[in-house]
Coordinates of C-alpha atoms in Angstrom, one line a residue:
D624 CA 16.6 -3.7 -6.0
L625 CA 17.5 -3.9 -9.6
L626 CA 13.8 -2.3 -10.4
I627 CA 15.1 0.6 -8.2
S628 CA 18.4 1.0 -10.0
T629 CA 16.6 1.1 -13.4
E630 CA 13.7 3.6 -11.8
Y631 CA 16.8 6.1 -11.4
W632 CA 18.3 5.5 -15.0
L633 CA 15.1 5.9 -16.6
C634 CA 14.0 9.0 -14.5
L635 CA 17.4 11.1 -13.6
Y636 CA 20.1 12.0 -16.4
S637 CA 23.2 13.5 -16.2
G638 CA 25.0 15.3 -19.1
R639 CA 27.9 16.9 -17.1
E640 CA 31.2 15.2 -18.3
S641 CA 33.5 18.1 -15.7
P642 CA 35.1 16.5 -12.7
G643 CA 33.5 16.4 -9.4
P644 CA 30.2 14.8 -8.6
A645 CA 27.6 13.9 -11.3
V646 CA 24.5 16.4 -11.3
F647 CA 21.2 15.3 -12.3
R648 CA 18.0 16.3 -14.0
P649 CA 14.7 14.7 -13.9
L650 CA 13.6 13.6 -17.6
P651 CA 10.1 14.7 -19.0
G652 CA 7.2 13.5 -16.9
I653 CA 9.1 12.8 -13.5
Q654 CA 8.5 14.4 -10.4
L655 CA 11.0 14.7 -7.8
R656 CA 11.6 16.6 -4.5
I657 CA 13.8 16.6 -1.6
L658 CA 12.5 16.9 2.0
Q659 CA 13.9 17.2 5.2
P660 CA 13.1 15.0 8.1
N661 CA 9.9 16.6 9.3
G662 CA 8.6 16.2 5.7
Q663 CA 9.2 19.8 4.7
P664 CA 10.9 20.6 1.4
A665 CA 15.0 20.9 2.0
A666 CA 16.2 24.3 1.1
S667 CA 18.4 24.9 -2.2
N668 CA 21.6 22.9 -1.5
A669 CA 20.6 21.7 1.7
P670 CA 20.7 18.0 1.8
G671 CA 17.2 15.8 2.4
E672 CA 15.6 12.5 1.4
L673 CA 14.9 12.3 -2.4
H674 CA 11.3 11.2 -3.2
L675 CA 10.1 10.6 -6.6
A676 CA 7.0 10.5 -8.7
G677 CA 6.3 9.4 -12.1
P678 CA 5.2 6.1 -14.4
M679 CA 8.0 4.3 -13.3
V680 CA 6.7 4.1 -9.9
C681 CA 5.0 1.0 -8.9
K682 CA 2.0 1.1 -6.4
G683 CA 4.1 -1.0 -3.7
Y684 CA 5.6 -4.3 -2.8
S685 CA 3.5 -7.5 -1.6
D686 CA 4.4 -6.6 1.7
A687 CA 2.1 -4.0 3.1
A688 CA 4.5 -2.8 6.0
V689 CA 7.5 -2.2 3.7
T690 CA 5.0 -0.2 1.3
Q691 CA 3.5 1.7 3.9
K692 CA 6.9 2.7 4.6
T693 CA 8.3 3.0 1.4
F694 CA 5.6 4.9 -0.7
L695 CA 3.8 7.8 0.1
G696 CA 0.1 7.4 -1.2
H697 CA -1.0 9.8 -3.6
E698 CA 0.1 13.2 -2.1
G699 CA -0.5 16.1 -4.9
G700 CA -2.1 13.6 -7.2
A701 CA 1.2 11.3 -7.4
W702 CA 2.3 8.0 -6.2
W703 CA 5.5 9.3 -4.3
Y704 CA 8.5 6.6 -3.6
R705 CA 10.9 7.2 -1.0
T706 CA 14.4 6.4 -2.2
R707 CA 16.3 6.6 1.1
D708 CA 19.2 8.4 -1.1
L709 CA 20.0 12.0 0.1
A710 CA 20.4 14.5 -2.4
Q711 CA 20.7 18.5 -2.6
R712 CA 19.3 21.0 -5.3
T713 CA 21.8 22.9 -6.7
G714 CA 21.7 25.6 -9.4
D715 CA 22.7 22.5 -11.9
G716 CA 20.3 20.0 -11.1
I717 CA 20.3 17.5 -8.3
R718 CA 23.5 16.0 -6.6
F719 CA 23.3 12.6 -4.6
V720 CA 25.2 13.2 -1.0
G721 CA 24.3 9.8 0.9
R722 CA 22.0 7.5 2.3
A723 CA 19.3 8.1 4.7
D724 CA 19.5 4.6 6.2
A725 CA 22.3 2.5 7.3
T726 CA 22.1 0.6 3.8
L727 CA 24.6 0.4 1.0
K728 CA 24.2 -1.8 -2.2
V729 CA 27.5 -3.2 -2.7
G730 CA 28.3 -5.7 -5.6
G731 CA 24.6 -5.4 -6.3
A732 CA 23.4 -6.4 -3.0
W733 CA 22.1 -4.4 -0.1
M734 CA 24.1 -4.4 3.1
D735 CA 23.3 -3.2 6.9
L736 CA 26.1 -1.5 8.0
H737 CA 25.2 -1.8 11.2
E738 CA 25.1 -5.5 10.8
L739 CA 28.2 -5.6 9.0
Q740 CA 30.1 -3.6 11.9
M741 CA 28.5 -6.0 14.7
K742 CA 30.4 -8.9 12.6
L743 CA 33.5 -7.4 12.4
Q744 CA 33.6 -6.3 15.9
H745 CA 33.5 -9.9 17.0
V746 CA 36.6 -10.9 14.6
E747 CA 39.7 -11.9 16.9
G748 CA 42.3 -9.2 16.7
V749 CA 40.0 -6.7 16.2
R750 CA 39.8 -4.1 19.1
D751 CA 37.3 -1.6 17.6
V752 CA 35.6 -0.9 13.8
I753 CA 33.4 1.7 12.1
V754 CA 31.6 1.3 9.0
R755 CA 30.5 4.0 7.3
C756 CA 29.1 5.1 3.9
V757 CA 31.1 7.3 1.9
P758 CA 31.2 9.5 -0.9
K759 CA 32.5 7.8 -3.9
T760 CA 35.6 9.7 -5.2
S761 CA 35.3 8.9 -9.0
T762 CA 33.9 11.5 -11.4
T763 CA 31.8 9.1 -13.0
A764 CA 30.4 7.4 -10.4
A765 CA 27.3 8.5 -8.3
G766 CA 26.1 7.4 -4.7
S767 CA 28.4 6.3 -2.3
G768 CA 30.7 3.9 -1.1
L769 CA 31.8 1.6 1.8
C770 CA 34.3 2.4 4.2
V771 CA 35.6 0.2 7.2
F772 CA 37.9 1.7 9.9
V773 CA 39.6 -1.0 11.7
V774 CA 41.8 -0.6 14.7
P775 CA 43.7 -4.2 15.4
D776 CA 45.2 -5.4 18.7
I777 CA 48.7 -4.7 19.3
P778 CA 50.7 -6.6 18.3
M779 CA 48.6 -7.2 15.3
P780 CA 47.6 -10.8 14.5
P781 CA 49.4 -11.9 11.0
T782 CA 45.8 -13.3 9.9
L783 CA 43.7 -10.6 10.5
W784 CA 43.3 -9.5 6.8
H785 CA 42.5 -13.2 5.9
R786 CA 39.7 -13.2 8.5
L787 CA 38.5 -9.5 7.8
R788 CA 38.1 -10.7 4.0
R789 CA 35.8 -13.8 4.9
I790 CA 33.4 -11.3 6.1
L791 CA 33.6 -8.2 3.8
P792 CA 32.0 -7.9 0.4
V793 CA 33.9 -9.3 -2.6
G794 CA 36.1 -6.8 -4.6
T795 CA 36.6 -5.0 -1.1
Y796 CA 39.8 -3.0 -1.1
L797 CA 41.9 -2.9 2.3
E798 CA 44.4 -0.4 2.6
P799 CA 46.3 0.2 6.0
L800 CA 46.1 3.6 7.6
L801 CA 48.7 4.7 10.0
F802 CA 46.5 7.1 11.9
L803 CA 42.8 7.1 12.8
P804 CA 41.9 9.6 15.3
L805 CA 40.5 8.2 18.9
N806 CA 38.4 9.4 21.5
P807 CA 41.2 10.5 24.3
V808 CA 38.6 9.1 27.1
T809 CA 37.6 5.7 25.7
H810 CA 40.4 5.1 23.1
K811 CA 38.0 4.2 20.4
I812 CA 37.5 5.3 17.2
A813 CA 36.3 8.7 17.0
Q814 CA 32.8 8.7 15.6
K815 CA 33.3 12.0 13.5
L816 CA 35.5 10.9 11.2

């Protein structure tokens, strides 16, 4: 995981200091492409999965099955790495827009968002929960952040925050919200927030 993080810093740079999401460009000798789920190139400004090739890409992992899913052989004479990051090509460069899977790096460790959601759903006092990967709002941060929406039982158990804290990653900030859209039929959190 550290190697993958290092690859980004070694192969992409951003010289823009203005507000808004960072825009990156590849360093010389680095190839990148943004592909749709069907493997075709994504149109300009359309999101797709970021693939990288260049001297920083290794030939795979010790696990052949993971290597087969993550590295795309010698397509076009290059060994391509599937980052699982969603990005879009803009007139200025490359912008990160999220993840293509349900994993997120939190505090230096990869976290499966579906697994976290299942754990939180079993906390006493939780009626419903949704875990999402959302774009960071900091002008200096690229990538995505963790956002957890919890509908507590009414009345809310006084120890609910403590129970949630035991499961959530260290450093997670909890902020109560007064309203979340609910599905009028199921009374669960609306999936499209």
